[in-house]
């Protein structure tokens, strides 16, 4: 009888120990899963939606690094390769040459190359681009909108609280998955 | 391993080895042509004198080209729309048949539809025939095509080889048609005159080769006019303006161009100013008035460089006997100009100028109707961008279409006291041509594609319009 009682007590202890162990394992697993999910959520980057961008020029002035991690990109299939490119030239450019007074870009960050008549190629020189969007605004207004701004992730420090995103008046900044770091136009 | 498996493995191995050897062999071959960057040496081209716009001239283009007949037949008598903006260049249909105030679901009935080369050339209509200067992408040349107004069947075509690279499409202009002659200007400034009915070739001019014309950016949008049997053209280059006898092809008058003002996308508009018939034209450099009177035909009466811009596309609009209205997009704005006459001398001076945010029109020419000016504001007009507006001649806006009703570079036309506005993407809006405000009557998608920029024409209640690839004839009559 005493042996039976002792046996039952042992079984109960075993049960409690086993249950606690399983509970602990369950909790550990749950915490690990939550941690993994949180870690996965943090694998995102800042990016500009070119369809929301209003070319306010804050990308050039608000970035914590200087010059800005935001650069203009050229989507060549959209470009018209026009001799008179309004993203390149000022509206009142007296001549269609690369002289500084004719250019819209304040930092000479657009390279203009003759391809063959009537086509000209426009390339962004990212080392010189400050992300001011002057070319983007004009290209969108008068051209095919092949110029637009994107965050360059080799430069961006991926601030948790991006100062440009906070200043953006058109809510064009969003977090994108790390494996899809750019928002390209079709 | 079985015998079969061994044989299979052997075959696969042999194929792989053969392929590998083939690839190695191919990669060790010297390239047939050297591979290099395709960019021209600009400085060298300037030194060689080959630099500049090579979009026309320098090639031996046989403008007479090739003629082909088809099965179509003219529709018989009809109202006419014989040149750009109609007979009187106003873009207002006179004596229109009653037109519908509303359309069925799906829009006005489509009478016919034809496929064209990519571009923006508009139609002219005479005696039941529709004339359009198309670009034949297969044959690579400008093609004057004539269709039946009733059925859309092609009647005849005359085309000439003039390969042209697409630059927002290719075709651009509206033919000028009289009972006897039809004159066309191609995108690279090849000018052709043919017999209106038979298509028989009369003459051709290469304005680039013969007059040093600088083909405007994105090719020329200048539409020819025919005045008393004379084709009036504005080549820029060595001649500011000239008249060519349609019968013989002889240049009967030329206006010198000492300022070297260049051809724009604008067209010559005949006006009567202070009782004097005048050809008014906006060049790249300024605006000019050239006499259209027999006693001093071709004489420069007045000019002004107060009006200029980087891209001039709209044509001048006559307000009254002494005022003309000028406008453009791309940052230029608008100007009301007064032409004065003192004795026999004429002069022109601005009355007022408007910034692009106050009034402008980028591609189409405004319409002067009911003593007011109707237009679509350009893209850089800030809050008013793309809105259809009505402005009085004093420069004050009367009404706008509002923030939710915006349009693009597409054409607009007035008929039966209604305004037809075609958006870039093929949506047509019908509004009252009222001074009271913007009142929409109907709206529908009428063409399938994009870049619907070509000028429209309306005859007998049939509206001819296009997008970049198709021309359609719509029945907009009231039934």
XYZ file of C-alpha atoms in Angstrom:
665
model
C 0.000 0.000 0.000
C 2.771 2.392 0.985
C 4.656 1.320 -2.095
C 1.574 2.043 -4.172
C 1.223 5.498 -2.664
C 4.876 6.190 -3.136
C 4.586 5.027 -6.706
C 1.672 7.372 -7.351
C 3.571 10.269 -5.869
C 6.503 9.445 -8.129
C 4.276 9.331 -11.143
C 2.756 12.665 -10.241
C 6.166 14.254 -9.835
C 7.231 12.739 -13.077
C 4.110 14.113 -14.724
C 4.660 17.584 -13.350
C 8.347 17.533 -14.290
C 7.509 16.322 -17.764
C 4.771 18.904 -18.187
C 6.965 21.713 -17.005
C 9.672 20.581 -19.365
C 7.319 20.483 -22.290
C 5.869 23.838 -21.346
C 9.334 25.316 -21.165
C 10.184 23.844 -24.554
C 6.960 25.229 -25.979
C 7.682 28.662 -24.594
C 11.202 28.541 -25.922
C 9.908 27.597 -29.330
C 7.309 30.347 -29.273
C 9.812 32.976 -28.264
C 12.225 31.775 -30.930
C 9.521 31.944 -33.590
C 8.556 35.442 -32.557
C 12.164 36.519 -32.564
C 12.702 35.030 -36.003
C 9.622 36.779 -37.339
C 10.766 40.064 -35.924
C 14.161 39.567 -37.451
C 12.628 38.807 -40.805
C 10.524 41.994 -40.620
C 13.662 44.008 -40.051
C 15.152 42.804 -43.369
C 13.635 45.720 -45.236
C 15.008 48.826 -46.832
C 13.817 52.333 -47.569
C 12.725 53.113 -51.088
C 10.871 55.804 -53.008
C 7.703 55.073 -54.917
C 8.288 57.019 -58.147
C 4.556 57.234 -58.780
C 4.013 59.144 -55.543
C 7.108 61.312 -55.643
C 6.386 64.990 -56.275
C 10.004 66.049 -56.756
C 9.972 68.415 -53.811
C 13.815 68.366 -53.623
C 13.861 67.322 -49.955
C 15.723 64.115 -50.839
C 18.758 66.261 -51.515
C 18.604 68.229 -48.264
C 17.186 65.922 -45.615
C 19.416 62.861 -45.914
C 21.774 62.290 -42.974
C 24.636 61.653 -45.357
C 25.981 64.179 -47.758
C 25.538 63.978 -50.676
C 22.248 62.214 -50.386
C 21.882 58.477 -50.807
C 19.038 59.275 -53.183
C 20.047 59.396 -56.818
C 18.268 59.889 -60.071
C 18.024 56.775 -62.207
C 17.418 56.557 -65.943
C 15.053 53.886 -67.201
C 16.326 53.637 -70.749
C 13.422 51.727 -72.338
C 11.109 54.595 -71.391
C 13.417 57.369 -72.578
C 12.682 59.032 -75.916
C 16.358 59.750 -76.593
C 15.330 63.211 -77.744
C 17.740 65.844 -78.950
C 15.884 68.376 -76.821
C 15.595 66.656 -73.473
C 13.741 68.744 -70.953
C 15.239 66.739 -68.145
C 18.642 67.876 -69.352
C 18.101 71.389 -70.722
C 16.561 74.396 -69.068
C 13.367 75.591 -70.791
C 15.144 78.728 -71.961
C 18.410 77.120 -73.013
C 19.804 79.336 -75.773
C 21.617 76.420 -77.393
C 21.366 72.679 -77.174
C 24.870 72.103 -75.922
C 26.314 70.802 -72.693
C 27.343 74.273 -71.569
C 26.543 74.861 -67.927
C 24.053 77.654 -68.592
C 21.949 75.311 -70.701
C 21.730 72.517 -68.174
C 18.990 72.007 -65.653
C 21.191 69.862 -63.436
C 23.062 72.011 -60.926
C 25.927 69.547 -60.596
C 26.506 68.429 -64.198
C 25.409 64.950 -63.229
C 23.786 64.083 -66.553
C 25.971 62.963 -69.395
C 24.639 63.639 -72.872
C 25.950 61.524 -75.703
C 25.059 61.540 -79.368
C 24.081 58.073 -80.554
C 22.856 58.530 -84.116
C 20.480 61.010 -85.641
C 17.975 61.794 -84.104
C 18.831 59.936 -80.912
C 20.753 61.157 -77.897
C 21.538 59.169 -74.790
C 21.311 60.586 -71.281
C 23.209 58.887 -68.475
C 23.189 59.771 -64.787
C 26.601 60.249 -63.211
C 25.786 59.097 -59.712
C 28.979 60.370 -58.181
C 27.774 63.874 -58.982
C 24.046 63.458 -58.491
C 22.664 64.985 -55.325
C 19.106 63.734 -55.731
C 17.527 67.152 -56.117
C 14.973 65.867 -58.690
C 15.109 68.938 -60.927
C 15.615 66.668 -63.920
C 12.909 64.297 -62.722
C 10.351 67.061 -62.470
C 11.018 68.318 -65.980
C 11.236 64.852 -67.500
C 7.922 63.932 -65.967
C 6.365 67.167 -67.118
C 7.522 67.290 -70.716
C 9.186 63.978 -71.407
C 8.518 60.313 -70.993
C 9.286 60.289 -67.249
C 12.264 57.961 -67.610
C 14.171 59.891 -64.936
C 13.100 59.229 -61.362
C 14.595 59.052 -57.887
C 15.616 55.900 -56.072
C 17.519 55.229 -52.862
C 20.911 53.708 -53.557
C 21.514 50.992 -51.017
C 25.275 50.989 -51.346
C 25.093 54.478 -49.886
C 22.009 54.448 -47.688
C 22.650 53.629 -44.027
C 19.078 52.425 -43.624
C 18.169 54.589 -40.674
C 15.372 53.196 -38.620
C 13.758 56.607 -38.703
C 14.713 57.970 -42.101
C 14.829 61.747 -41.985
C 13.838 62.054 -45.634
C 10.872 59.767 -45.128
C 9.730 61.919 -42.264
C 10.031 65.072 -44.365
C 8.478 63.666 -47.547
C 5.279 65.599 -48.261
C 3.786 62.997 -50.554
C 4.246 59.857 -48.461
C 6.377 58.383 -51.218
C 8.790 56.550 -48.902
C 8.123 52.983 -47.942
C 9.862 49.901 -46.634
C 10.537 47.285 -49.263
C 11.836 43.724 -48.871
C 15.580 43.392 -48.994
C 15.324 41.099 -51.984
C 13.295 43.726 -53.926
C 15.210 46.870 -53.079
C 14.011 49.068 -55.949
C 10.616 50.201 -57.139
C 10.959 50.338 -60.887
C 8.525 51.737 -63.397
C 7.104 49.176 -65.794
C 25.620 -1.191 -65.679
C 23.667 -2.805 -68.495
C 24.754 -2.657 -72.070
C 21.930 -0.272 -73.004
C 22.752 2.111 -70.220
C 26.344 2.087 -71.321
C 25.445 2.955 -74.879
C 23.156 5.801 -73.722
C 25.884 7.169 -71.521
C 28.329 6.966 -74.389
C 26.018 8.905 -76.727
C 25.372 11.636 -74.179
C 29.079 11.955 -73.467
C 29.876 12.227 -77.142
C 27.254 14.934 -77.670
C 28.494 16.923 -74.717
C 32.075 16.689 -75.883
C 31.103 17.736 -79.392
C 29.135 20.698 -78.096
C 31.959 21.737 -75.853
C 34.461 21.563 -78.659
C 32.120 23.517 -80.922
C 31.733 26.284 -78.388
C 35.493 26.432 -77.809
C 36.095 26.621 -81.548
C 33.496 29.385 -81.983
C 34.887 31.475 -79.197
C 38.381 31.321 -80.601
C 37.247 32.753 -83.925
C 38.049 36.385 -84.665
C 34.926 38.597 -84.879
C 33.889 39.452 -88.438
C 33.335 43.090 -87.560
C 35.041 45.013 -84.801
C 32.745 45.691 -81.889
C 32.787 49.196 -80.635
C 30.652 51.861 -79.089
C 28.201 53.341 -81.549
C 28.698 56.936 -80.578
C 29.705 59.500 -83.117
C 32.672 61.738 -82.647
C 30.802 64.993 -82.339
C 33.769 67.297 -82.651
C 34.999 65.460 -85.707
C 31.562 65.688 -87.274
C 31.454 69.422 -86.689
C 34.882 69.778 -88.328
C 33.753 67.667 -91.244
C 30.632 69.758 -91.664
C 28.424 66.744 -91.280
C 27.205 67.747 -87.878
C 23.712 69.069 -87.505
C 20.285 67.729 -88.121
C 20.600 65.116 -90.789
C 16.957 64.209 -90.772
C 16.426 65.371 -94.315
C 18.401 66.200 -97.399
C 21.644 64.723 -98.517
C 19.764 61.673 -99.693
C 18.467 61.175 -103.161
C 14.778 60.815 -102.428
C 12.529 60.298 -105.416
C 9.486 62.210 -104.203
C 7.438 61.075 -107.191
C 7.682 57.617 -105.723
C 5.186 54.881 -106.461
C 1.468 55.008 -107.165
C -1.084 52.327 -106.433
C -4.826 52.110 -107.017
C -7.242 50.281 -104.765
C -10.892 49.326 -104.904
C -12.380 52.161 -102.898
C -14.513 54.901 -104.390
C -15.172 58.455 -103.357
C -18.328 58.946 -101.336
C -19.622 61.710 -103.575
C -20.318 65.249 -102.558
C -19.614 66.161 -99.004
C -18.730 69.107 -96.867
C -15.065 69.763 -97.035
C -12.269 70.090 -94.526
C -9.626 70.887 -97.025
C -6.632 71.743 -94.837
C -5.336 72.075 -91.317
C -8.070 73.543 -89.080
C -10.592 73.600 -91.896
C -11.332 76.014 -94.710
C -10.949 79.211 -92.679
C -8.266 77.832 -90.330
C -10.516 78.408 -87.317
C -11.098 74.775 -86.304
C -14.777 75.672 -86.020
C -17.160 73.768 -88.275
C -19.425 76.150 -90.119
C -22.923 75.049 -91.107
C -22.663 71.852 -89.155
C -25.472 69.332 -89.267
C -27.119 68.854 -85.855
C -24.858 66.798 -83.623
C -25.731 64.482 -80.771
C -25.677 65.830 -77.235
C -25.136 62.392 -75.829
C -23.688 59.114 -76.994
C -24.763 55.524 -76.520
C -22.751 53.283 -74.233
C -19.512 52.584 -76.038
C -19.469 56.007 -77.611
C -20.509 57.321 -81.016
C -20.996 54.652 -83.678
C -17.837 53.776 -85.560
C -18.361 54.028 -89.303
C -14.950 52.632 -90.173
C -11.440 52.238 -88.891
C -8.125 51.939 -90.720
C -4.662 51.068 -89.535
C -1.958 53.675 -90.070
C 1.732 53.957 -89.441
C 2.640 55.251 -86.023
C 2.247 59.006 -85.961
C -0.031 61.988 -85.722
C -0.908 63.046 -89.260
C -4.469 64.377 -89.514
C -7.091 64.107 -92.255
C -8.313 66.537 -94.892
C -11.592 65.910 -96.719
C -12.863 66.945 -100.137
C -15.672 65.547 -102.264
C -16.141 62.439 -100.180
C -12.454 61.567 -100.104
C -10.264 61.554 -97.012
C -6.622 62.529 -97.548
C -3.954 61.657 -95.028
C -0.168 61.741 -95.169
C 0.747 58.501 -93.467
C 4.113 56.813 -92.892
C 4.353 53.336 -94.366
C 6.446 51.420 -91.856
C 6.949 48.461 -94.164
C 8.056 50.426 -97.203
C 9.745 53.058 -95.014
C 8.333 56.122 -96.695
C 5.771 58.904 -96.556
C 2.507 57.785 -98.123
C -0.334 60.041 -99.237
C -3.336 57.786 -98.789
C -6.863 58.541 -99.945
C -9.888 56.803 -98.459
C -13.612 56.839 -99.072
C -15.336 59.031 -96.487
C -18.310 56.666 -96.499
C -16.620 53.272 -96.210
C -13.001 53.887 -95.304
C -11.841 51.831 -98.257
C -8.578 53.004 -99.714
C -8.895 54.606 -103.158
C -5.294 55.263 -104.051
C -1.906 55.845 -102.532
C 1.257 57.598 -103.624
C 4.303 56.976 -101.513
C 8.035 57.678 -101.706
C 10.891 56.045 -99.898
C 12.181 58.268 -97.080
C 13.323 56.115 -94.154
C 12.560 57.945 -90.950
C 13.332 56.754 -87.458
C 10.440 56.969 -85.090
C 10.601 59.863 -82.682
C 7.221 59.934 -80.979
C 5.886 58.279 -84.101
C 6.628 59.583 -87.598
C 3.744 61.213 -89.498
C 2.813 64.716 -88.403
C 0.904 66.887 -90.846
C -2.411 67.513 -92.636
C -2.503 67.728 -96.438
C -3.846 70.815 -98.181
C -6.438 69.851 -100.783
C -8.162 71.841 -103.530
C -10.228 70.652 -106.464
C -7.082 70.325 -108.549
C -4.073 70.013 -106.274
C -3.066 68.288 -103.080
C 0.109 69.349 -101.303
C 1.789 67.496 -98.460
C 4.802 68.157 -96.230
C 6.410 65.022 -94.830
C 8.032 64.825 -91.393
C 11.454 65.358 -92.925
C 10.237 68.282 -95.003
C 9.789 66.496 -98.317
C 7.025 68.437 -100.072
C 4.861 66.861 -102.739
C 2.116 68.101 -105.036
C -0.247 65.731 -106.817
C -3.517 65.876 -108.714
C -6.312 65.702 -106.161
C -8.464 63.208 -108.006
C -6.017 61.007 -109.864
C -2.935 61.239 -107.665
C -0.834 62.122 -110.682
C 2.500 63.533 -109.538
C 3.125 67.211 -110.240
C 6.300 68.194 -108.401
C 8.335 67.696 -105.289
C 10.707 69.784 -103.186
C 13.292 68.651 -100.671
C 13.290 71.706 -98.413
C 16.385 70.576 -96.539
C 18.472 70.052 -99.647
C 17.083 73.008 -101.606
C 16.600 75.619 -98.880
C 18.802 74.479 -96.016
C 15.804 73.840 -93.810
C 16.666 72.750 -90.311
C 14.155 69.984 -89.609
C 12.541 70.842 -86.276
C 12.906 68.599 -83.264
C 10.704 65.531 -83.489
C 10.230 66.290 -87.221
C 8.152 69.043 -88.713
C 4.539 69.762 -87.845
C 4.134 72.552 -90.398
C 1.000 72.025 -92.487
C 0.995 73.337 -96.060
C -1.600 75.757 -97.389
C -2.743 76.378 -100.961
C -3.791 79.905 -101.842
C -5.076 80.609 -105.341
C -3.260 77.674 -106.823
C -0.001 78.451 -105.032
C 1.423 76.285 -102.267
C 2.716 78.517 -99.482
C 5.542 77.022 -97.464
C 7.884 78.294 -94.753
C 11.171 76.427 -95.066
C 13.315 78.739 -92.952
C 16.888 78.370 -94.152
C 17.543 80.519 -97.211
C 13.866 81.464 -97.587
C 11.635 82.556 -94.762
C 8.539 81.831 -96.830
C 7.814 80.956 -100.437
C 5.092 80.354 -102.936
C 5.194 77.450 -105.376
C 2.911 77.282 -108.385
C 0.989 74.052 -107.983
C 0.636 73.510 -111.701
C 4.292 73.864 -112.643
C 6.256 73.543 -109.429
C 7.902 76.864 -110.147
C 8.799 79.007 -107.155
C 6.884 82.188 -107.908
C 7.960 84.191 -104.899
C 10.361 83.980 -101.999
C 10.712 86.010 -98.830
C 14.363 86.387 -97.824
C 15.472 85.233 -94.401
C 18.299 87.540 -93.278
C 17.690 86.749 -89.606
C 17.981 83.019 -90.357
C 14.823 82.263 -88.465
C 14.136 78.576 -88.524
C 11.123 76.417 -89.255
C 8.919 75.679 -86.243
C 6.077 73.216 -85.761
C 3.615 76.024 -86.322
C 1.737 76.581 -89.599
C 1.161 79.595 -91.823
C -2.239 81.139 -91.164
C -3.706 83.577 -93.719
C -5.298 86.591 -92.046
C -6.660 89.951 -93.088
C -5.054 92.618 -90.917
C -5.899 96.271 -91.526
C -7.531 95.196 -94.788
C -4.348 93.530 -96.015
C -4.222 89.802 -96.663
C -1.254 88.501 -94.748
C 0.419 85.168 -94.166
C 1.218 85.074 -90.457
C 3.754 82.553 -89.208
C 5.595 81.845 -85.972
C 9.173 80.870 -86.659
C 11.883 79.773 -84.287
C 13.113 83.287 -83.748
C 10.028 85.435 -84.068
C 6.660 85.980 -85.682
C 6.266 87.403 -89.188
C 3.580 88.787 -91.452
C 4.142 88.356 -95.185
C 1.948 89.970 -97.810
C -0.549 87.730 -99.573
C -1.730 90.503 -101.887
C -0.885 90.184 -105.597
C 0.818 93.578 -105.832
C 3.491 92.756 -103.251
C 3.183 89.033 -102.821
C 5.847 87.623 -100.533
C 6.984 90.966 -99.141
C 7.794 90.941 -95.454
C 5.339 93.425 -93.931
C 6.298 93.133 -90.275
C 8.172 90.948 -87.872
C 8.781 90.725 -84.151
C 11.281 88.775 -82.111
C 9.323 89.542 -78.948
C 7.655 86.199 -79.434
C 9.894 83.160 -79.312
C 10.334 79.945 -77.390
C 12.209 76.667 -77.272
C 9.386 74.793 -78.991
C 6.670 76.584 -80.966
C 3.875 74.277 -81.962
C 0.562 76.188 -81.919
C -0.223 78.432 -84.870
C -1.190 82.106 -84.520
C -4.850 82.903 -83.880
C -6.524 85.971 -85.313
C -8.579 87.957 -82.827
C -9.590 90.897 -84.995
C -8.270 93.195 -87.719
C -5.276 94.228 -85.640
C -4.687 91.608 -82.964
C -3.213 88.149 -83.087
C -2.835 85.707 -80.229
C 0.272 83.589 -79.837
C 0.898 80.772 -77.405
C 3.207 77.859 -76.713
C 4.127 75.391 -73.999
C 7.478 74.317 -72.612
C 7.650 77.310 -70.328
C 6.839 79.960 -72.945
C 3.332 81.228 -72.155
C 1.236 83.497 -74.387
C 1.213 86.921 -75.972
C -1.395 89.193 -77.501
C 0.253 91.095 -80.278
C -1.005 94.181 -82.064
C -0.237 94.788 -85.715
C -0.216 98.496 -86.438
C -0.443 100.277 -89.747
C 0.924 103.735 -90.299
C 0.573 104.768 -93.913
C 1.828 101.790 -95.851
C 4.109 100.601 -93.088
C 3.239 97.826 -90.701
C 4.705 96.981 -87.334
C 3.939 94.539 -84.551
C 4.284 94.932 -80.820
C 3.060 93.047 -77.769
C -0.047 94.244 -75.980
C 0.408 91.873 -73.087
C 2.234 88.687 -72.217
C 1.028 85.868 -70.001
C 3.150 83.387 -68.138
C 2.656 79.700 -68.728
C 0.754 79.482 -65.448
C -1.687 82.135 -66.599
C -2.355 80.807 -70.086
C -0.656 78.557 -72.570
C -1.235 75.714 -74.932
C 1.485 73.219 -75.599
C 0.754 71.341 -78.802
C -2.634 72.272 -80.268
C -3.702 75.708 -81.472
C -6.344 77.499 -79.382
C -9.764 78.226 -80.872
C -11.221 81.715 -80.988
C -14.971 81.380 -80.680
C -17.687 83.670 -79.366
C -15.003 86.315 -78.890
C -13.129 84.138 -76.414
C -10.122 81.838 -76.552
C -10.438 78.140 -75.743
C -7.440 75.905 -75.070
C -5.934 73.182 -72.891
C -3.415 74.480 -70.374
C 0.067 72.988 -70.635
C 1.692 70.594 -68.202
C 3.726 73.294 -66.523
C 0.711 75.459 -65.734
C 0.890 74.372 -62.098
C -2.599 74.191 -60.578
C -4.240 74.711 -63.953
C -2.198 72.082 -65.752
C -4.184 70.107 -68.284
C -7.410 71.976 -67.639
C -9.596 73.089 -70.518
C -10.065 76.832 -70.155
C -11.869 79.772 -71.649
C -10.154 83.152 -71.606
C -11.322 86.531 -72.857
C -9.090 88.560 -75.189
C -8.074 90.783 -72.275
C -6.187 87.880 -70.764
C -8.616 86.998 -67.990
C -9.807 83.475 -67.465
C -13.573 83.126 -67.818
C -13.806 79.530 -66.649
C -11.766 76.352 -66.253
C -12.716 72.717 -66.388
C -11.622 72.175 -62.811
C -9.209 69.919 -60.984
C -11.005 66.710 -61.813
C -11.265 67.377 -65.559
C -7.806 67.430 -67.034
C -6.682 66.744 -70.550
C -3.421 66.218 -72.368
C -1.864 67.091 -75.684
C -4.810 65.893 -77.711
C -6.875 67.943 -80.186
C -10.108 69.858 -79.735
C -12.628 71.160 -82.254
C -15.893 73.116 -82.205
C -19.037 72.173 -84.102
C -22.750 72.804 -83.546
C -21.895 74.911 -80.507
C -20.189 71.940 -78.875
C -16.547 71.270 -78.174
C -14.999 67.867 -78.843
C -11.907 67.295 -76.705
C -9.786 64.197 -77.281
C -7.486 63.095 -74.493
C -4.085 61.495 -75.105
C -5.434 58.089 -74.201
C -8.393 58.156 -76.543
C -11.175 59.422 -74.302
C -13.415 61.971 -75.978
C -15.280 64.556 -73.944
C -18.134 66.593 -75.338
C -18.947 69.907 -73.678
C -21.083 72.929 -74.397
C -19.200 75.703 -76.190
C -20.501 78.105 -73.604
C -19.101 81.156 -71.912
C -21.003 80.331 -68.758
C -18.832 77.458 -67.638
C -17.634 73.942 -68.239
C -20.643 71.687 -68.861
C -19.949 68.110 -69.836
C -22.453 66.501 -72.156
C -20.872 63.149 -72.890
C -17.666 61.193 -72.484
C -16.456 57.946 -73.943
C -13.363 56.101 -75.072
C -13.362 56.451 -78.841
C -9.928 55.286 -79.951
C -8.169 52.230 -78.588
C -4.618 53.448 -78.143
C -2.393 56.182 -76.854
C -0.841 59.445 -78.046
C -4.048 60.592 -79.727
C -2.546 63.928 -80.783
C -3.437 64.197 -84.468
C -5.782 67.035 -85.523
C -9.430 66.106 -86.023
C -11.746 66.889 -88.937
C -15.539 66.964 -89.000
C -17.702 66.890 -92.127
C -21.390 66.041 -92.515
C -21.530 64.951 -88.887
C -18.689 62.477 -89.384
C -15.714 62.989 -87.100
C -12.306 61.846 -88.283
C -9.787 61.286 -85.523
C -6.882 59.038 -84.667
C -4.554 57.701 -82.067
C -0.945 56.794 -82.842
C -1.912 53.734 -84.895
C -5.507 53.964 -86.125
C -7.805 56.467 -87.833
C -11.518 56.229 -87.119
C -14.621 57.802 -88.568
C -17.316 58.339 -85.961
C -20.945 59.246 -86.538
C -21.618 62.105 -84.138
C -24.854 63.258 -85.736
C -28.011 63.748 -83.786
C -30.437 60.990 -84.706
